[in-house]
Short mmCIF file of C-alpha atoms and ligand atoms in Angstrom, two decimals:
data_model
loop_
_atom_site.label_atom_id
_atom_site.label_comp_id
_atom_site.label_asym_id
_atom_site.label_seq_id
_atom_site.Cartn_x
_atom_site.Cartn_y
_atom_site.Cartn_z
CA UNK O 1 10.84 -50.21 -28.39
CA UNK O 2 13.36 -47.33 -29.68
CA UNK O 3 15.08 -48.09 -25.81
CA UNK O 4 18.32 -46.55 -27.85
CA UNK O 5 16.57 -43.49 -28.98
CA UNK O 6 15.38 -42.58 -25.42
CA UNK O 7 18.93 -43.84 -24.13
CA UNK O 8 20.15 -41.43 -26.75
CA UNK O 9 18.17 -38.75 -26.01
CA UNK O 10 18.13 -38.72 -22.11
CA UNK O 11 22.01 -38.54 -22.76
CA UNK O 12 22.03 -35.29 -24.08
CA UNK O 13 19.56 -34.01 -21.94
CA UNK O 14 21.78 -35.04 -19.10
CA UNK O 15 24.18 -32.05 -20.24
CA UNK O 16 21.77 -29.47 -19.92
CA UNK O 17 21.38 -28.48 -23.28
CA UNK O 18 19.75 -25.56 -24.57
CA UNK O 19 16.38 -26.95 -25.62
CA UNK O 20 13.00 -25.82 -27.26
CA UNK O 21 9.78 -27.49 -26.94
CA UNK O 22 7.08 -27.11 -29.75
CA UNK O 23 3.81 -28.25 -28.82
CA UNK O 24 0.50 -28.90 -30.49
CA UNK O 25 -3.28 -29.91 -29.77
CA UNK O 26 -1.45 -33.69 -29.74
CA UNK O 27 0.02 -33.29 -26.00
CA UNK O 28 -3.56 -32.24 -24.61
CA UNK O 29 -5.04 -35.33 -26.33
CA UNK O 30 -4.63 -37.59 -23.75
CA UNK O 31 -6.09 -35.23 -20.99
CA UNK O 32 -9.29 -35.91 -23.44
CA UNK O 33 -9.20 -32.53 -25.31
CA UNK O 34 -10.25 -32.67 -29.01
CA UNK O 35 -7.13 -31.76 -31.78
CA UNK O 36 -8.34 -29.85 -34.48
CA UNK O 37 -6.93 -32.48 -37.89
CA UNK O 38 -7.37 -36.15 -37.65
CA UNK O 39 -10.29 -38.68 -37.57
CA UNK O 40 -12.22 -36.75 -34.35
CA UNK O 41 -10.53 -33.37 -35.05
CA UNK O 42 -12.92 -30.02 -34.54
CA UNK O 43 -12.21 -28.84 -38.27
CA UNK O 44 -13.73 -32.28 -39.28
CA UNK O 45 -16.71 -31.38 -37.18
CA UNK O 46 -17.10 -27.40 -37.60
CA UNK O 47 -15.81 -24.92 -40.56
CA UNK O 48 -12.69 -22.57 -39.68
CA UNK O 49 -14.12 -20.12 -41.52
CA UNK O 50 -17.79 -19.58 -39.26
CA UNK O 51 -15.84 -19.87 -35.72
CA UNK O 52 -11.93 -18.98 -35.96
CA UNK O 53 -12.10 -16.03 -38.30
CA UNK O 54 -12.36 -12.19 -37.71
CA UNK O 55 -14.45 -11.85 -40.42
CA UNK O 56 -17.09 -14.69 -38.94
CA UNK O 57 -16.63 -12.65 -35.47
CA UNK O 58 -18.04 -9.55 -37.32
CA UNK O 59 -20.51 -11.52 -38.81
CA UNK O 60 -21.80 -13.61 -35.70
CA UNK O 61 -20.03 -12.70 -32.45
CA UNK O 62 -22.83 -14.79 -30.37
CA UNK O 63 -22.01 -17.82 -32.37
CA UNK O 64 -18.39 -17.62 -32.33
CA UNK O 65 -18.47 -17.64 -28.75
CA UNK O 66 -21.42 -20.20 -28.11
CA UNK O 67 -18.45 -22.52 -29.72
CA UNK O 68 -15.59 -20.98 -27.64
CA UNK O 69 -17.81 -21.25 -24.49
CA UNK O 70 -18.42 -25.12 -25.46
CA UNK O 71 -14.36 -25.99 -25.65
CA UNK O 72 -13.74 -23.54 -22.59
CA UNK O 73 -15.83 -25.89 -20.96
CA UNK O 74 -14.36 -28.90 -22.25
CA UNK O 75 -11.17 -27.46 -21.57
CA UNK O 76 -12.22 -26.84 -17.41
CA UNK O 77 -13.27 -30.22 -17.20
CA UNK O 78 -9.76 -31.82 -17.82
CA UNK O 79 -6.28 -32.07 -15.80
CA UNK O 80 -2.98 -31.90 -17.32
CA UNK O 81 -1.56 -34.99 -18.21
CA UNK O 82 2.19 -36.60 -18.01
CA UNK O 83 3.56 -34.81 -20.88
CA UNK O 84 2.43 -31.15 -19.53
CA UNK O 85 3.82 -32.23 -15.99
CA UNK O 86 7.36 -33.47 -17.77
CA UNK O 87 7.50 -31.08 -19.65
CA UNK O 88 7.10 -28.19 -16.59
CA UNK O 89 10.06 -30.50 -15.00
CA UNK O 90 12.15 -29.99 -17.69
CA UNK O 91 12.05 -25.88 -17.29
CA UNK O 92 12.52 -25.99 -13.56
CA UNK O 93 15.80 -28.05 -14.86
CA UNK O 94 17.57 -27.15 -17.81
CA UNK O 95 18.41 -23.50 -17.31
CA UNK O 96 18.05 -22.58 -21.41
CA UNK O 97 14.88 -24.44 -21.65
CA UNK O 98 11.79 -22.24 -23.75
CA UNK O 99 8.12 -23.72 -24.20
CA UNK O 100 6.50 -22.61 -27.35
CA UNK O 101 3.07 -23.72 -27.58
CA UNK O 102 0.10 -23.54 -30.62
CA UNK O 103 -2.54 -24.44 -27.85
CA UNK O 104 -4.59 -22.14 -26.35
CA UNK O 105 -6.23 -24.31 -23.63
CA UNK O 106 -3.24 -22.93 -20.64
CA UNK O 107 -2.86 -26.99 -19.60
CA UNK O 108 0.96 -25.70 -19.86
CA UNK O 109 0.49 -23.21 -17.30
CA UNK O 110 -1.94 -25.39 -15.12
CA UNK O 111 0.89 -28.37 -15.12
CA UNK O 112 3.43 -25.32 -13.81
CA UNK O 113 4.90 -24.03 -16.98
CA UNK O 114 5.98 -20.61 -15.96
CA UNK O 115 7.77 -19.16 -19.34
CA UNK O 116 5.57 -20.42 -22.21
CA UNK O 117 5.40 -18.50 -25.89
CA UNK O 118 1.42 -18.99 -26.83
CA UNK O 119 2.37 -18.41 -30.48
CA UNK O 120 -2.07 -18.69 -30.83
CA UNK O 121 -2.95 -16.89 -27.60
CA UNK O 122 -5.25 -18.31 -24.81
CA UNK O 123 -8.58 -19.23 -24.47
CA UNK O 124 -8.91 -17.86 -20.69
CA UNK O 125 -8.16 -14.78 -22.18
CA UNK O 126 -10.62 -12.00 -23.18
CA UNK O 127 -9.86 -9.04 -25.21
CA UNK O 128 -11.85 -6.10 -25.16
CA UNK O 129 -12.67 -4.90 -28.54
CA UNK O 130 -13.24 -1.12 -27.76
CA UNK O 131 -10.40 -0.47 -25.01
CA UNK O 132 -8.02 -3.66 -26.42
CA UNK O 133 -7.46 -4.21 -22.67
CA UNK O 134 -6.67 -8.21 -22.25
CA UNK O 135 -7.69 -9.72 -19.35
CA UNK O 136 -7.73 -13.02 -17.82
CA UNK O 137 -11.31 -14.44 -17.66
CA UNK O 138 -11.91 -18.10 -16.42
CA UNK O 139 -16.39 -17.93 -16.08
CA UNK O 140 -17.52 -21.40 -17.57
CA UNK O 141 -20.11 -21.06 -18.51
CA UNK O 142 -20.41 -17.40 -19.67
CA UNK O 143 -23.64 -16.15 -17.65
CA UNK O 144 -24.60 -14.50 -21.20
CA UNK O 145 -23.17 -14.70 -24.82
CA UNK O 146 -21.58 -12.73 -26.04
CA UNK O 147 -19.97 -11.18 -22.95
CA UNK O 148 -19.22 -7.41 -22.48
CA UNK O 149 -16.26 -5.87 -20.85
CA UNK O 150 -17.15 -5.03 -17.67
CA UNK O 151 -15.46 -2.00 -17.70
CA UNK O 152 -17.27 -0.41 -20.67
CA UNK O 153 -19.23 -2.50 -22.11
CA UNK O 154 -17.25 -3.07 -25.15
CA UNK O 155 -17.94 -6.07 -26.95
CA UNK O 156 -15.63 -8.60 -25.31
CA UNK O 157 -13.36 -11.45 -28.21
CA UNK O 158 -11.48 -14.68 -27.36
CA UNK O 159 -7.49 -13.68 -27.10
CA UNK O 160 -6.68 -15.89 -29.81
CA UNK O 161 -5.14 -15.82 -32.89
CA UNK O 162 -7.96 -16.32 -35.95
CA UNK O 163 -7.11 -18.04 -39.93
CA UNK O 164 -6.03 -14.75 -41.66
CA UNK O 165 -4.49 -12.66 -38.41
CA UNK O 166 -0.72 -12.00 -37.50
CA UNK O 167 0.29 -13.84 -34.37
CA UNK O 168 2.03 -11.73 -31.69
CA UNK O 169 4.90 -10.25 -32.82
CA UNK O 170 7.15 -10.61 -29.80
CA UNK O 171 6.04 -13.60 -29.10
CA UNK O 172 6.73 -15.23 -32.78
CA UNK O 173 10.74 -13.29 -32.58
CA UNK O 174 10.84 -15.26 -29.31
CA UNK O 175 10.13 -18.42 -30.70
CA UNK O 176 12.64 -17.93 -33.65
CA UNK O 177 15.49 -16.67 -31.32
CA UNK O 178 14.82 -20.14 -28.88
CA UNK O 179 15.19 -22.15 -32.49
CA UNK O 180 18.05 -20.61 -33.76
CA UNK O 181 19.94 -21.21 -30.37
CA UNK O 182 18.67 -24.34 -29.32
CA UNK O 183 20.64 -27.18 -29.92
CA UNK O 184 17.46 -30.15 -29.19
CA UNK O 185 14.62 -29.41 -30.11
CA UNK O 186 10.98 -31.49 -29.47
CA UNK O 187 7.99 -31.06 -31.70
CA UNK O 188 5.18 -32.68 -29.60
CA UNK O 189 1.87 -33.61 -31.25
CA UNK O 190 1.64 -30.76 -34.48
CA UNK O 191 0.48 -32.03 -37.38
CA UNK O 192 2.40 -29.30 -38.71
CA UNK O 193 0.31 -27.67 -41.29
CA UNK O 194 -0.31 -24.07 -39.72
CA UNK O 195 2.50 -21.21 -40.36
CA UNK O 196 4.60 -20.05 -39.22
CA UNK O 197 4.73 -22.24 -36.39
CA UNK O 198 5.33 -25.34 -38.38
CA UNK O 199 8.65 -24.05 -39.82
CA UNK O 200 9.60 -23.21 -36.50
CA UNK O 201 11.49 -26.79 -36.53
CA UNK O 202 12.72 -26.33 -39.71
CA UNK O 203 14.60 -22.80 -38.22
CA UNK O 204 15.80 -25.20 -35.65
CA UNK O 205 17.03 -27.80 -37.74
CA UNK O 206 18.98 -25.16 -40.06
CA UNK O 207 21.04 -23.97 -37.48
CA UNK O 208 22.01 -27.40 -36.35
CA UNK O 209 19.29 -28.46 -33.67
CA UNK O 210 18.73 -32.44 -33.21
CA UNK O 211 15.09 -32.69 -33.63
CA UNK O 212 13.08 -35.22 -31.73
CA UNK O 213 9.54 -35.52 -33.20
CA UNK O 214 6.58 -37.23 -30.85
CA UNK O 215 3.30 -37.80 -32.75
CA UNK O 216 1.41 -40.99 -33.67
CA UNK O 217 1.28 -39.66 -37.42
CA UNK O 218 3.86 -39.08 -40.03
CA UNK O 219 3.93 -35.38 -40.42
CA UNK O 220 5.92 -32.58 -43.07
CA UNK O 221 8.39 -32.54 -40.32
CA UNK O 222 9.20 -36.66 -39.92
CA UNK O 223 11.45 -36.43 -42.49
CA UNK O 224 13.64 -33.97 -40.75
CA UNK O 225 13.56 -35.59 -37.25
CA UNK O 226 17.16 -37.34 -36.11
CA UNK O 227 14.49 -39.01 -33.70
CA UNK O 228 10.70 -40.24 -34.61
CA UNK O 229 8.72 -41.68 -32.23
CA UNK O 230 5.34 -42.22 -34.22
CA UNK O 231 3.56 -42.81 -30.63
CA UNK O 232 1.60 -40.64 -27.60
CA UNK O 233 3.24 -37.71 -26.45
CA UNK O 234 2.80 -38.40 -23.19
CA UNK O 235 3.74 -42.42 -23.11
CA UNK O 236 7.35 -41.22 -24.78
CA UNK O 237 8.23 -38.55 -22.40
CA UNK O 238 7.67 -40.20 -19.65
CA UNK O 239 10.35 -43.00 -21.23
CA UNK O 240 12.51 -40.42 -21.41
CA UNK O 241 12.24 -38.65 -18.44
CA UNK O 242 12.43 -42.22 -16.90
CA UNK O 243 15.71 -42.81 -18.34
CA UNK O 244 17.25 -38.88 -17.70
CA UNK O 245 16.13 -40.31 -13.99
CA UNK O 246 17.44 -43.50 -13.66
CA UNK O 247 21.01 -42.72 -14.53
CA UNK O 248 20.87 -39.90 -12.15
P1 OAD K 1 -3.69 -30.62 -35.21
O1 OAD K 1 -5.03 -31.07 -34.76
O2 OAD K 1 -3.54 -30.12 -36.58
O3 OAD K 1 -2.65 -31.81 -35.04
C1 OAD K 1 -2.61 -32.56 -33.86
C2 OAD K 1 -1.53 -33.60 -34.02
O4 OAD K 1 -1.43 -34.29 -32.80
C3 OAD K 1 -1.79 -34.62 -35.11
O5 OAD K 1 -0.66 -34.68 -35.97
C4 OAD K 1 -1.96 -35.94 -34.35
O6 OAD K 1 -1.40 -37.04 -35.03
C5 OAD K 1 -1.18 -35.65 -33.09
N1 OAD K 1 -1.59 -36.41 -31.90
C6 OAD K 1 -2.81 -36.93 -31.61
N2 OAD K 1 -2.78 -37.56 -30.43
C7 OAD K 1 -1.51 -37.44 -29.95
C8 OAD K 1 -0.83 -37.87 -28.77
N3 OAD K 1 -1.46 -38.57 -27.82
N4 OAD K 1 0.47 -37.56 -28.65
C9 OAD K 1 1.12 -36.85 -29.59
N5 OAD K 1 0.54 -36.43 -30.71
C10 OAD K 1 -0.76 -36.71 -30.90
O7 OAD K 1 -3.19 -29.56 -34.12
P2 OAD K 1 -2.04 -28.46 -34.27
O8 OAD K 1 -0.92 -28.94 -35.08
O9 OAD K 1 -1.78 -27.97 -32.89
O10 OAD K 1 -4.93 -22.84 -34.77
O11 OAD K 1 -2.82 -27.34 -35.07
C11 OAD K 1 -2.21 -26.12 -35.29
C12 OAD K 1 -3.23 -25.04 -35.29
O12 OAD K 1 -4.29 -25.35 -36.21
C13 OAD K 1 -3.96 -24.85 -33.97
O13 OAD K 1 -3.24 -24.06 -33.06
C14 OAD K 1 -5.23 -24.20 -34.38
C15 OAD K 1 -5.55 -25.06 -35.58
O14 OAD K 1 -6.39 -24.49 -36.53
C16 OAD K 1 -5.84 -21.88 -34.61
O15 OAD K 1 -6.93 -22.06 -34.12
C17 OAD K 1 -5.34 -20.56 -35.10
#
């Protein structure tokens, strides 16, 4: 199925091309962690705006991270899966090769990513909201809720980016330089709904990027795509990566 497409594909990969990666909660499906749209999504399950919103932080802090504490340990219990670990292959390969990523679960990092733009932040991450010191913080469970900074007691926040905050400024010119150079680009399991990430593609596309879209679903961005594959992320790229192999 779409053999030509991946033959296609693992063609141009062959000559190292500059490429960008755009992931979503899609590629960490298959290592069993919940996406936030779609039939068994978390924003089918829980409201946005009492868990993922400064102003429900203010509001609740204990609850906010009784829910974060629940996903981190979701989250600790899984490995990364086939897509991750191709994906971590790729960088090691093609020298001009950037990772932007919407997740905040670090499977990226865990499957050997090394450069990866967190365009939403990181789960493992804790920010301190007195000193705004971030630190890396992996307890699972948190011995108490909400935690403190150690350092001064501060109360401590999830380093993620919340509905109605700015995501990382660097971070989000980073992203739009690797689009408006690269010249393939793979959006990976995004429903595509959430700015400014989703036009990301669309930056990509512009400037004359072939786009290669992976996700079971029809999204805003199918209709863009020189390539659709409307299957799993990781089932696809390892096709692809199997064919980029075999004519090694
Ligand atoms: P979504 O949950 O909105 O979309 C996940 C997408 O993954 C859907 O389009 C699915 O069809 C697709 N998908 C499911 N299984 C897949 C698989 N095995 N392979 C490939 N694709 C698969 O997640 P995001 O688009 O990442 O933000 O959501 C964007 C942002 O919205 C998140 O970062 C989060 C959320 O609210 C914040 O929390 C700020």
């Amino acid at each position: 199925m779409q053999e030509k497409a991946v033959r296609e594909i693992a063609g141009l990969l062959r000559k190292k091309p500059r490429v960008a990666v755009l992931t979503g909660a899609g590629i960490s499906a298959e290592s069993g962690i919940p996406t936030f749209r779609g039939k068994d999504g978390l924003w089918k399950q829980f409201r946005a705006e009492d868990l993922a919103t400064p102003e429900a932080f203010e509001r609740d802090p204990a609850l906010v991270w009784e829910w974060y504490d629940w996903r981190r340990g979701i989250i600790a219990g899984r490995e990364p899966n086939a897509g991750h670990l191709i994906l971590a292959r790729w960088e090691d390969e093609l020298p001009g090769f950037v990772l932007i990523t919407q997740n905040v679960d670090g499977l990226h990092r865990r499957a050997g990513s090394k450069n990866i733009l967190e365009l939403h932040g990181n789960i493992w991450q804790v920010r301190c909201l007195e000193e705004s010191t971030v630190s890396d913080n992996f307890e699972s469970p948190f011995p108490k809720i909400p935690p403190r900074c150690p350092a001064c007691g501060g109360l401590l926040r999830p380093n993620v980016v919340w509905f109605g905050e700015a995501l990382p400024r660097l971070i989000l010119e980073q992203a739009q330089a690797a689009c408006m150079t690269a010249e393939l680009v793979f959006v990976i399991g995004t429903s595509a709904y959430v700015q400014p990430a989703a036009s990301l593609p669309l930056v990509a596309a512009e400037a004359g990027a072939k786009i290669v879209e992976i996700n079971p679903d029809y999204t805003p961005l199918s209709t863009y795509a020189d390539h659709s594959f409307h299957r799993k992320a990781g089932e696809v790229l390892v096709e692809i990566d199997t064919a980029l192999r075999d004519a090694d």
